């Protein structure tokens, strides 16, 4: 295990609590990652101090109280937000997502019981060392994701845990314990109670993971539940498609690859809109998806594609390259594009809006004329030359 290096501001927060006679432990991702020799990107702290007591301890600091109902306060130290949560004991869950009531407890052991997986319930502080009530270290060693307690109850309480299990397994390339896996499947329909935003964010996390193909292999029913479009794929199409995912690395590329078998742009758009991804992300994925369906034999099509998708053109081209058996054909066209640098945008045209105004064009006419001219230039039916373009306009 990597020694747990605690950042200075986290240490400050821990010292303040300890000096006021409260317990405080690091928990979750930080400890897990230290064991796995992975970089630590966030520190979750857990304490027996109640939110009110924490506000008193941190009275000289800025605090944010948005999570206070659930026992979390955010303290700003050295311009960084530090989240600290009071030991909690969750009560009944009637909506498959949030506990009906949050009860604070003074027992660290109780707090660990309400956590999702054994590998996420390791706690540490420099004075007490490591506490591991659920054999998390053993599961880390054996690379296993295992629910704490009765997995059926835990997934019934909070269905989001189903997707978290898949995300952790695929991110760390771990295996999900058989009874945990079975319980996930038993409760997949409860995912309908989880907000779209949370589903979309877990799906993003899964798509960004190293073991993405395995995640889609092992969890087909669950992932099809959150992405029903996958149900339209034949088994063979599903398997070939998920096999392509690791050819790319980013979320957008992988989502485009996942949707590759779908031809209809409206279906793609609706699928992404339903998951409420930001419009920019949707556009990006759509562009890459469009690239995967781009004809490979037409210089005009490639130019048009460049015109429509300036921002993502090179990425789209590279993705298309990984997915074709006609790489040579595509390279030839692409090289021609790089060498000749043909006009593919209004900016590169020898005639602009101002020129058209000088020629007495007005309003919408200006845009449609520019469009027509650009298209003719790209088709190589007109040269990109001011005089020639003006002559053409005078003749028509
Ligand atoms: P990362 O931040 O790298 O995604 P993490 O383990 O720190 O991983 P967080 O979402 O930051 O995950 O949550 C911190 C800890 O809170 C988890 O390690 C786990 O112990 C607990 N936790 C988070 N979400 C849940 C949940 N839905 N059910 C039970 N425990 C949870
Ligand atoms: Mg975390």
Short mmCIF file of C-alpha atoms and ligand atoms in Angstrom, two decimals:
data_model
loop_
_atom_site.label_atom_id
_atom_site.label_comp_id
_atom_site.label_asym_id
_atom_site.label_seq_id
_atom_site.Cartn_x
_atom_site.Cartn_y
_atom_site.Cartn_z
CA UNK A 1 0.00 0.00 0.00
CA UNK A 2 1.08 3.53 -0.83
CA UNK A 3 1.55 5.61 2.32
CA UNK A 4 -1.52 7.79 2.66
CA UNK A 5 -0.34 11.29 1.96
CA UNK A 6 -2.84 13.69 3.43
CA UNK A 7 -2.97 17.10 1.82
CA UNK A 8 -2.23 20.03 4.10
CA UNK A 9 -5.72 21.53 4.11
CA UNK A 10 -7.31 18.13 4.78
CA UNK A 11 -4.86 17.67 7.65
CA UNK A 12 -5.85 21.12 8.98
CA UNK A 13 -9.51 20.11 8.98
CA UNK A 14 -8.70 16.79 10.67
CA UNK A 15 -6.52 18.47 13.32
CA UNK A 16 -9.21 21.00 14.16
CA UNK A 17 -11.76 18.26 14.77
CA UNK A 18 -9.30 16.14 16.76
CA UNK A 19 -8.21 19.09 18.90
CA UNK A 20 -11.86 19.64 19.75
CA UNK A 21 -12.10 16.02 20.90
CA UNK A 22 -14.01 14.71 17.90
CA UNK A 23 -13.19 11.62 15.87
CA UNK A 24 -12.44 12.09 12.20
CA UNK A 25 -11.49 9.57 9.51
CA UNK A 26 -10.74 9.57 5.85
CA UNK A 27 -13.05 7.19 4.02
CA UNK A 28 -13.97 6.11 0.52
CA UNK A 29 -12.02 6.85 -2.65
CA UNK A 30 -8.90 8.24 -0.97
CA UNK A 31 -8.17 5.07 1.05
CA UNK A 32 -9.22 2.77 -1.77
CA UNK A 33 -6.93 4.51 -4.22
CA UNK A 34 -4.01 4.59 -1.79
CA UNK A 35 -4.26 0.80 -1.54
CA UNK A 36 -4.36 0.47 -5.29
CA UNK A 37 -1.46 2.86 -5.82
CA UNK A 38 -3.75 5.16 -7.75
CA UNK A 39 -3.74 8.94 -7.54
CA UNK A 40 -6.05 10.39 -4.91
CA UNK A 41 -8.40 12.94 -6.38
CA UNK A 42 -10.78 13.61 -3.54
CA UNK A 43 -10.85 13.19 0.21
CA UNK A 44 -14.08 12.29 1.97
CA UNK A 45 -14.04 12.82 5.71
CA UNK A 46 -16.35 11.28 8.27
CA UNK A 47 -16.74 12.43 11.88
CA UNK A 48 -18.77 11.94 15.05
CA UNK A 49 -19.26 15.71 15.29
CA UNK A 50 -22.81 16.76 14.35
CA UNK A 51 -23.23 19.43 11.65
CA UNK A 52 -23.85 22.07 14.34
CA UNK A 53 -20.71 21.03 16.19
CA UNK A 54 -18.75 21.16 12.93
CA UNK A 55 -20.03 24.67 12.22
CA UNK A 56 -18.71 25.66 15.62
CA UNK A 57 -15.31 24.00 15.04
CA UNK A 58 -15.00 25.70 11.64
CA UNK A 59 -16.47 29.04 12.67
CA UNK A 60 -13.39 30.88 11.40
CA UNK A 61 -13.74 29.37 7.92
CA UNK A 62 -16.23 29.74 5.13
CA UNK A 63 -18.71 26.87 5.22
CA UNK A 64 -21.31 25.76 2.71
CA UNK A 65 -24.37 24.15 4.21
CA UNK A 66 -26.23 22.73 1.20
CA UNK A 67 -25.80 19.11 2.33
CA UNK A 68 -26.49 19.75 6.00
CA UNK A 69 -29.77 17.74 6.00
CA UNK A 70 -27.71 14.66 5.19
CA UNK A 71 -25.03 15.58 7.67
CA UNK A 72 -22.53 17.01 5.21
CA UNK A 73 -20.93 20.39 5.53
CA UNK A 74 -18.37 21.83 3.15
CA UNK A 75 -15.49 23.80 4.63
CA UNK A 76 -13.36 26.02 2.45
CA UNK A 77 -9.68 25.79 3.38
CA UNK A 78 -6.99 27.20 1.09
CA UNK A 79 -9.62 27.90 -1.57
CA UNK A 80 -10.62 24.25 -1.68
CA UNK A 81 -13.93 22.68 -0.70
CA UNK A 82 -13.61 19.91 1.86
CA UNK A 83 -16.65 17.75 2.51
CA UNK A 84 -17.12 16.36 5.99
CA UNK A 85 -20.05 14.13 6.91
CA UNK A 86 -21.37 13.17 10.32
CA UNK A 87 -21.46 9.42 11.02
CA UNK A 88 -24.83 8.31 9.73
CA UNK A 89 -27.16 5.44 10.18
CA UNK A 90 -29.65 5.27 7.37
CA UNK A 91 -33.23 4.38 8.10
CA UNK A 92 -35.88 3.00 5.74
CA UNK A 93 -35.86 3.88 2.07
CA UNK A 94 -39.25 4.07 0.42
CA UNK A 95 -38.22 5.64 -2.86
CA UNK A 96 -35.29 3.35 -3.74
CA UNK A 97 -32.90 6.23 -3.66
CA UNK A 98 -32.88 8.45 -0.56
CA UNK A 99 -33.33 7.33 3.05
CA UNK A 100 -36.59 8.64 4.53
CA UNK A 101 -34.72 10.02 7.48
CA UNK A 102 -31.08 10.47 8.33
CA UNK A 103 -30.04 9.51 11.81
CA UNK A 104 -26.68 10.56 13.11
CA UNK A 105 -24.73 8.09 15.17
CA UNK A 106 -21.59 8.27 17.27
CA UNK A 107 -20.32 4.93 16.01
CA UNK A 108 -17.90 4.71 13.12
CA UNK A 109 -18.81 1.06 12.73
CA UNK A 110 -22.48 1.95 12.22
CA UNK A 111 -21.48 4.56 9.66
CA UNK A 112 -19.51 1.99 7.70
CA UNK A 113 -22.54 -0.34 7.51
CA UNK A 114 -24.53 2.15 5.46
CA UNK A 115 -21.77 2.49 2.85
CA UNK A 116 -22.14 0.70 -0.47
CA UNK A 117 -19.18 -1.64 -1.04
CA UNK A 118 -16.56 -3.22 1.20
CA UNK A 119 -13.75 -1.49 -0.69
CA UNK A 120 -15.43 1.89 -0.04
CA UNK A 121 -15.73 1.41 3.71
CA UNK A 122 -12.08 1.45 4.72
CA UNK A 123 -11.31 4.27 7.13
CA UNK A 124 -8.06 5.78 8.23
CA UNK A 125 -6.60 8.50 10.35
CA UNK A 126 -2.95 8.92 11.33
CA UNK A 127 -3.62 8.38 15.06
CA UNK A 128 -5.83 5.31 14.88
CA UNK A 129 -4.53 3.81 11.68
CA UNK A 130 -6.74 1.74 9.44
CA UNK A 131 -10.15 0.37 10.40
CA UNK A 132 -11.70 -2.22 8.16
CA UNK A 133 -15.03 -3.55 9.48
CA UNK A 134 -16.03 -5.33 6.26
CA UNK A 135 -12.87 -6.98 4.98
CA UNK A 136 -12.38 -4.33 2.38
CA UNK A 137 -8.64 -4.94 2.19
CA UNK A 138 -9.17 -8.57 1.27
CA UNK A 139 -11.63 -7.61 -1.47
CA UNK A 140 -9.19 -5.00 -2.75
CA UNK A 141 -6.50 -7.66 -2.92
CA UNK A 142 -8.78 -10.10 -4.72
CA UNK A 143 -10.20 -7.33 -6.92
CA UNK A 144 -13.79 -7.83 -5.87
CA UNK A 145 -16.74 -5.46 -5.63
CA UNK A 146 -18.97 -6.74 -2.87
CA UNK A 147 -21.98 -5.05 -1.32
CA UNK A 148 -21.90 -4.53 2.43
CA UNK A 149 -24.61 -6.55 4.17
CA UNK A 150 -27.43 -8.26 2.28
CA UNK A 151 -26.98 -7.16 -1.34
CA UNK A 152 -30.70 -7.50 -2.14
CA UNK A 153 -31.59 -5.11 0.65
CA UNK A 154 -28.82 -2.70 -0.26
CA UNK A 155 -29.83 -2.42 -3.93
CA UNK A 156 -33.48 -2.23 -3.02
CA UNK A 157 -32.69 0.69 -0.69
CA UNK A 158 -30.80 2.60 -3.34
CA UNK A 159 -30.79 1.47 -6.94
CA UNK A 160 -28.03 3.91 -7.87
CA UNK A 161 -25.65 1.48 -6.18
CA UNK A 162 -26.28 -0.93 -9.07
CA UNK A 163 -24.63 1.49 -11.48
CA UNK A 164 -21.94 2.44 -9.00
CA UNK A 165 -20.99 -1.25 -8.76
CA UNK A 166 -20.66 -1.47 -12.54
CA UNK A 167 -18.67 1.75 -12.65
CA UNK A 168 -16.22 0.72 -9.92
CA UNK A 169 -15.80 -2.75 -11.43
CA UNK A 170 -15.08 -1.38 -14.88
CA UNK A 171 -12.93 1.50 -13.69
CA UNK A 172 -10.73 -0.74 -11.50
CA UNK A 173 -11.13 -3.86 -13.67
CA UNK A 174 -12.55 -5.76 -10.70
CA UNK A 175 -15.05 -8.60 -10.64
CA UNK A 176 -18.43 -8.23 -8.99
CA UNK A 177 -19.05 -10.91 -6.33
CA UNK A 178 -21.66 -13.42 -7.62
CA UNK A 179 -24.33 -12.71 -5.02
CA UNK A 180 -23.84 -8.97 -5.44
CA UNK A 181 -24.13 -9.38 -9.22
CA UNK A 182 -27.31 -11.46 -8.88
CA UNK A 183 -28.88 -8.90 -6.55
CA UNK A 184 -28.07 -6.12 -9.03
CA UNK A 185 -29.94 -8.00 -11.70
CA UNK A 186 -32.87 -8.71 -9.37
CA UNK A 187 -33.27 -5.00 -8.73
CA UNK A 188 -32.53 -3.53 -12.14
CA UNK A 189 -36.12 -2.34 -12.56
CA UNK A 190 -35.67 -0.10 -9.52
CA UNK A 191 -33.36 2.02 -11.64
CA UNK A 192 -36.54 3.74 -12.80
CA UNK A 193 -36.50 5.58 -9.47
CA UNK A 194 -33.04 7.02 -10.07
CA UNK A 195 -32.85 10.49 -11.65
CA UNK A 196 -31.81 10.69 -15.28
CA UNK A 197 -28.92 12.98 -14.36
CA UNK A 198 -27.42 10.37 -12.01
CA UNK A 199 -27.94 7.60 -14.55
CA UNK A 200 -26.32 9.69 -17.30
CA UNK A 201 -23.35 10.50 -15.09
CA UNK A 202 -22.78 6.85 -14.10
CA UNK A 203 -23.10 5.79 -17.73
CA UNK A 204 -20.45 8.34 -18.62
CA UNK A 205 -18.21 6.94 -15.88
CA UNK A 206 -18.69 3.40 -17.18
CA UNK A 207 -17.95 4.41 -20.76
CA UNK A 208 -14.76 6.13 -19.63
CA UNK A 209 -13.45 3.05 -17.83
CA UNK A 210 -10.68 0.67 -18.84
CA UNK A 211 -12.78 -2.48 -18.63
CA UNK A 212 -15.64 -1.02 -20.61
CA UNK A 213 -16.18 -4.06 -22.83
CA UNK A 214 -16.37 -6.39 -19.85
CA UNK A 215 -18.87 -4.05 -18.19
CA UNK A 216 -21.17 -4.25 -21.20
CA UNK A 217 -20.67 -8.00 -21.50
CA UNK A 218 -21.46 -8.76 -17.88
CA UNK A 219 -24.24 -6.26 -17.38
CA UNK A 220 -26.16 -6.35 -20.64
CA UNK A 221 -29.65 -6.48 -19.05
CA UNK A 222 -28.93 -3.66 -16.63
CA UNK A 223 -27.32 -1.39 -19.20
CA UNK A 224 -30.10 -2.13 -21.67
CA UNK A 225 -32.57 -1.06 -18.99
CA UNK A 226 -30.97 2.40 -18.82
CA UNK A 227 -30.26 2.55 -22.57
CA UNK A 228 -33.25 0.76 -24.13
CA UNK A 229 -31.99 1.41 -27.66
CA UNK A 230 -29.49 -1.44 -27.10
CA UNK A 231 -32.44 -3.81 -27.10
CA UNK A 232 -32.82 -3.27 -30.85
CA UNK A 233 -29.38 -4.83 -31.48
CA UNK A 234 -29.05 -8.51 -32.30
CA UNK A 235 -26.80 -10.44 -29.94
CA UNK A 236 -24.09 -10.49 -32.59
CA UNK A 237 -24.36 -6.75 -33.25
CA UNK A 238 -24.26 -6.06 -29.52
CA UNK A 239 -21.09 -8.10 -29.07
CA UNK A 240 -19.29 -6.67 -32.10
CA UNK A 241 -20.25 -3.16 -31.10
CA UNK A 242 -19.04 -3.37 -27.51
CA UNK A 243 -15.83 -4.92 -28.79
CA UNK A 244 -15.09 -1.69 -30.71
CA UNK A 245 -15.40 0.52 -27.62
CA UNK A 246 -11.84 0.18 -26.44
CA UNK A 247 -10.53 1.37 -29.81
CA UNK A 248 -11.29 4.86 -28.55
CA UNK A 249 -10.70 6.51 -25.21
CA UNK A 250 -13.06 9.41 -24.65
CA UNK A 251 -16.65 9.25 -23.52
CA UNK A 252 -17.92 10.94 -26.69
CA UNK A 253 -16.03 8.61 -29.03
CA UNK A 254 -17.16 5.55 -27.13
CA UNK A 255 -20.78 6.66 -27.06
CA UNK A 256 -20.65 7.25 -30.82
CA UNK A 257 -19.23 3.75 -31.28
CA UNK A 258 -21.90 2.27 -29.04
CA UNK A 259 -24.59 3.86 -31.19
CA UNK A 260 -22.88 3.01 -34.46
CA UNK A 261 -25.44 0.34 -35.52
CA UNK A 262 -28.20 2.96 -35.52
CA UNK A 263 -28.63 4.75 -38.82
CA UNK A 264 -31.33 7.21 -37.99
CA UNK A 265 -30.01 10.58 -36.71
CA UNK A 266 -33.32 11.36 -35.00
CA UNK A 267 -33.07 8.21 -32.90
CA UNK A 268 -29.53 9.15 -31.91
CA UNK A 269 -30.64 12.64 -30.96
CA UNK A 270 -33.60 11.42 -28.91
CA UNK A 271 -31.46 8.85 -27.10
CA UNK A 272 -28.92 11.48 -26.05
CA UNK A 273 -31.58 14.09 -25.25
CA UNK A 274 -33.41 11.61 -23.00
CA UNK A 275 -30.24 11.27 -20.94
CA UNK A 276 -30.14 15.08 -20.64
CA UNK A 277 -26.51 15.44 -21.66
CA UNK A 278 -25.51 19.07 -22.39
CA UNK A 279 -26.23 20.18 -25.96
CA UNK A 280 -22.53 20.58 -26.67
CA UNK A 281 -21.89 16.95 -25.67
CA UNK A 282 -24.83 15.77 -27.76
CA UNK A 283 -23.55 17.66 -30.81
CA UNK A 284 -20.07 16.21 -30.28
CA UNK A 285 -21.33 12.62 -30.09
CA UNK A 286 -23.62 13.16 -33.07
CA UNK A 287 -20.71 14.46 -35.13
CA UNK A 288 -18.58 11.45 -34.32
CA UNK A 289 -21.48 9.14 -35.04
CA UNK A 290 -22.02 10.87 -38.37
CA UNK A 291 -18.33 10.35 -39.15
CA UNK A 292 -18.73 6.63 -38.62
CA UNK A 293 -21.32 6.61 -41.38
CA UNK A 294 -19.41 8.86 -43.76
CA UNK A 295 -18.99 7.57 -47.33
CA UNK A 296 -15.34 6.96 -48.10
CA UNK A 297 -15.20 7.50 -51.80
CA UNK A 298 -16.21 11.10 -52.15
CA UNK A 299 -13.91 14.07 -51.74
CA UNK A 300 -16.97 16.33 -51.76
CA UNK A 301 -18.56 14.46 -48.85
CA UNK A 302 -15.36 14.70 -46.85
CA UNK A 303 -15.14 18.45 -47.52
CA UNK A 304 -18.75 18.92 -46.57
CA UNK A 305 -18.17 16.99 -43.39
CA UNK A 306 -15.23 19.21 -42.55
CA UNK A 307 -17.39 22.27 -43.17
CA UNK A 308 -20.12 21.05 -40.81
CA UNK A 309 -17.88 19.80 -38.07
CA UNK A 310 -14.83 22.04 -37.88
CA UNK A 311 -14.33 21.56 -34.14
CA UNK A 312 -14.29 17.78 -34.11
CA UNK A 313 -13.14 17.01 -37.61
CA UNK A 314 -9.76 15.43 -36.83
CA UNK A 315 -11.12 13.35 -33.96
CA UNK A 316 -14.02 12.23 -36.15
CA UNK A 317 -11.65 11.35 -38.95
CA UNK A 318 -9.45 9.29 -36.61
CA UNK A 319 -12.45 7.45 -35.25
CA UNK A 320 -13.69 6.68 -38.74
CA UNK A 321 -10.21 5.42 -39.56
CA UNK A 322 -10.30 2.84 -36.75
CA UNK A 323 -13.63 1.58 -38.03
CA UNK A 324 -13.03 1.01 -41.70
CA UNK A 325 -11.50 -1.74 -43.74
CA UNK A 326 -10.82 0.88 -46.43
CA UNK A 327 -8.21 2.82 -44.54
CA UNK A 328 -6.14 3.50 -47.64
CA UNK A 329 -9.02 5.07 -49.47
CA UNK A 330 -9.80 7.29 -46.52
CA UNK A 331 -6.15 8.27 -46.04
CA UNK A 332 -5.83 9.26 -49.69
CA UNK A 333 -8.82 11.57 -49.42
CA UNK A 334 -7.67 12.96 -46.10
CA UNK A 335 -4.16 13.66 -47.39
CA UNK A 336 -5.59 15.38 -50.41
CA UNK A 337 -7.59 17.57 -48.07
CA UNK A 338 -4.49 18.43 -46.02
CA UNK A 339 -2.30 19.13 -49.06
CA UNK A 340 -4.74 21.08 -51.20
CA UNK A 341 -6.39 22.84 -48.28
CA UNK A 342 -9.52 23.49 -50.35
CA UNK A 343 -12.10 26.06 -49.37
CA UNK A 344 -14.64 24.43 -47.05
CA UNK A 345 -15.96 27.40 -45.09
CA UNK A 346 -17.38 30.89 -45.62
CA UNK A 347 -14.27 32.34 -44.04
CA UNK A 348 -12.11 30.84 -46.76
CA UNK A 349 -14.28 32.07 -49.63
CA UNK A 350 -12.93 34.70 -52.01
CA UNK A 351 -16.26 36.50 -51.78
CA UNK A 352 -17.95 37.54 -48.55
CA UNK A 353 -21.19 39.07 -47.25
CA UNK A 354 -19.89 42.60 -47.68
CA UNK A 355 -19.12 41.97 -51.34
CA UNK A 356 -22.68 40.73 -51.81
CA UNK A 357 -24.12 43.83 -50.12
CA UNK A 358 -22.08 45.94 -52.51
CA UNK A 359 -23.72 43.98 -55.29
CA UNK A 360 -27.14 44.91 -53.85
CA UNK A 361 -27.96 41.63 -52.17
CA UNK A 362 -30.22 42.00 -49.13
CA UNK A 363 -31.33 40.09 -46.03
CA UNK A 364 -31.65 36.33 -46.28
CA UNK A 365 -30.53 36.41 -49.90
CA UNK A 366 -26.98 37.06 -48.70
CA UNK A 367 -26.76 33.86 -46.73
CA UNK A 368 -28.43 31.62 -49.27
CA UNK A 369 -26.20 33.00 -52.02
CA UNK A 370 -23.06 32.37 -49.97
CA UNK A 371 -24.28 28.85 -49.30
CA UNK A 372 -24.91 28.16 -52.96
CA UNK A 373 -21.50 29.52 -53.93
CA UNK A 374 -19.66 27.56 -51.26
CA UNK A 375 -21.36 24.39 -52.36
CA UNK A 376 -20.38 24.99 -55.98
CA UNK A 377 -16.80 25.71 -54.93
CA UNK A 378 -16.66 22.52 -52.90
CA UNK A 379 -18.06 20.56 -55.84
CA UNK A 380 -15.31 22.20 -57.91
CA UNK A 381 -17.86 23.59 -60.32
CA UNK A 382 -16.62 27.09 -59.61
CA UNK A 383 -13.10 28.27 -58.72
CA UNK A 384 -12.64 30.10 -55.43
CA UNK A 385 -11.85 33.34 -57.18
CA UNK A 386 -13.64 36.62 -56.61
CA UNK A 387 -13.96 37.64 -60.23
CA UNK A 388 -15.21 34.23 -61.31
CA UNK A 389 -17.77 34.19 -58.50
CA UNK A 390 -19.05 37.67 -59.37
CA UNK A 391 -19.25 36.71 -63.03
CA UNK A 392 -21.24 33.65 -62.12
CA UNK A 393 -23.68 35.74 -60.06
CA UNK A 394 -24.12 38.23 -62.90
CA UNK A 395 -24.95 35.44 -65.30
CA UNK A 396 -27.60 33.80 -63.10
P1 LIG B 1 -14.97 8.44 -6.47
O1 LIG B 1 -15.11 9.78 -5.79
O2 LIG B 1 -13.59 8.11 -6.90
O3 LIG B 1 -16.00 8.18 -7.52
P2 LIG B 1 -15.75 7.44 -3.89
O4 LIG B 1 -15.70 6.05 -3.31
O5 LIG B 1 -15.00 8.49 -3.16
O6 LIG B 1 -15.26 7.30 -5.38
P3 LIG B 1 -18.11 9.06 -3.62
O7 LIG B 1 -19.29 9.11 -4.53
O8 LIG B 1 -17.25 10.27 -3.52
O9 LIG B 1 -17.27 7.78 -4.06
O10 LIG B 1 -18.64 8.66 -2.19
C1 LIG B 1 -17.81 8.60 -1.04
C2 LIG B 1 -18.17 7.41 -0.19
O11 LIG B 1 -19.53 7.51 0.25
C3 LIG B 1 -18.12 6.08 -0.93
O12 LIG B 1 -16.83 5.55 -0.92
C4 LIG B 1 -19.09 5.25 -0.12
O13 LIG B 1 -18.50 4.81 1.07
C5 LIG B 1 -20.16 6.26 0.24
N1 LIG B 1 -21.28 6.30 -0.75
C6 LIG B 1 -21.42 7.12 -1.81
N2 LIG B 1 -22.56 6.91 -2.47
C7 LIG B 1 -23.19 5.91 -1.81
C8 LIG B 1 -24.44 5.23 -1.98
N3 LIG B 1 -25.25 5.54 -3.00
N4 LIG B 1 -24.76 4.26 -1.09
C9 LIG B 1 -23.94 3.96 -0.06
N5 LIG B 1 -22.76 4.56 0.16
C10 LIG B 1 -22.39 5.53 -0.70
MG1 LIG B 2 -15.18 10.52 -3.55
#
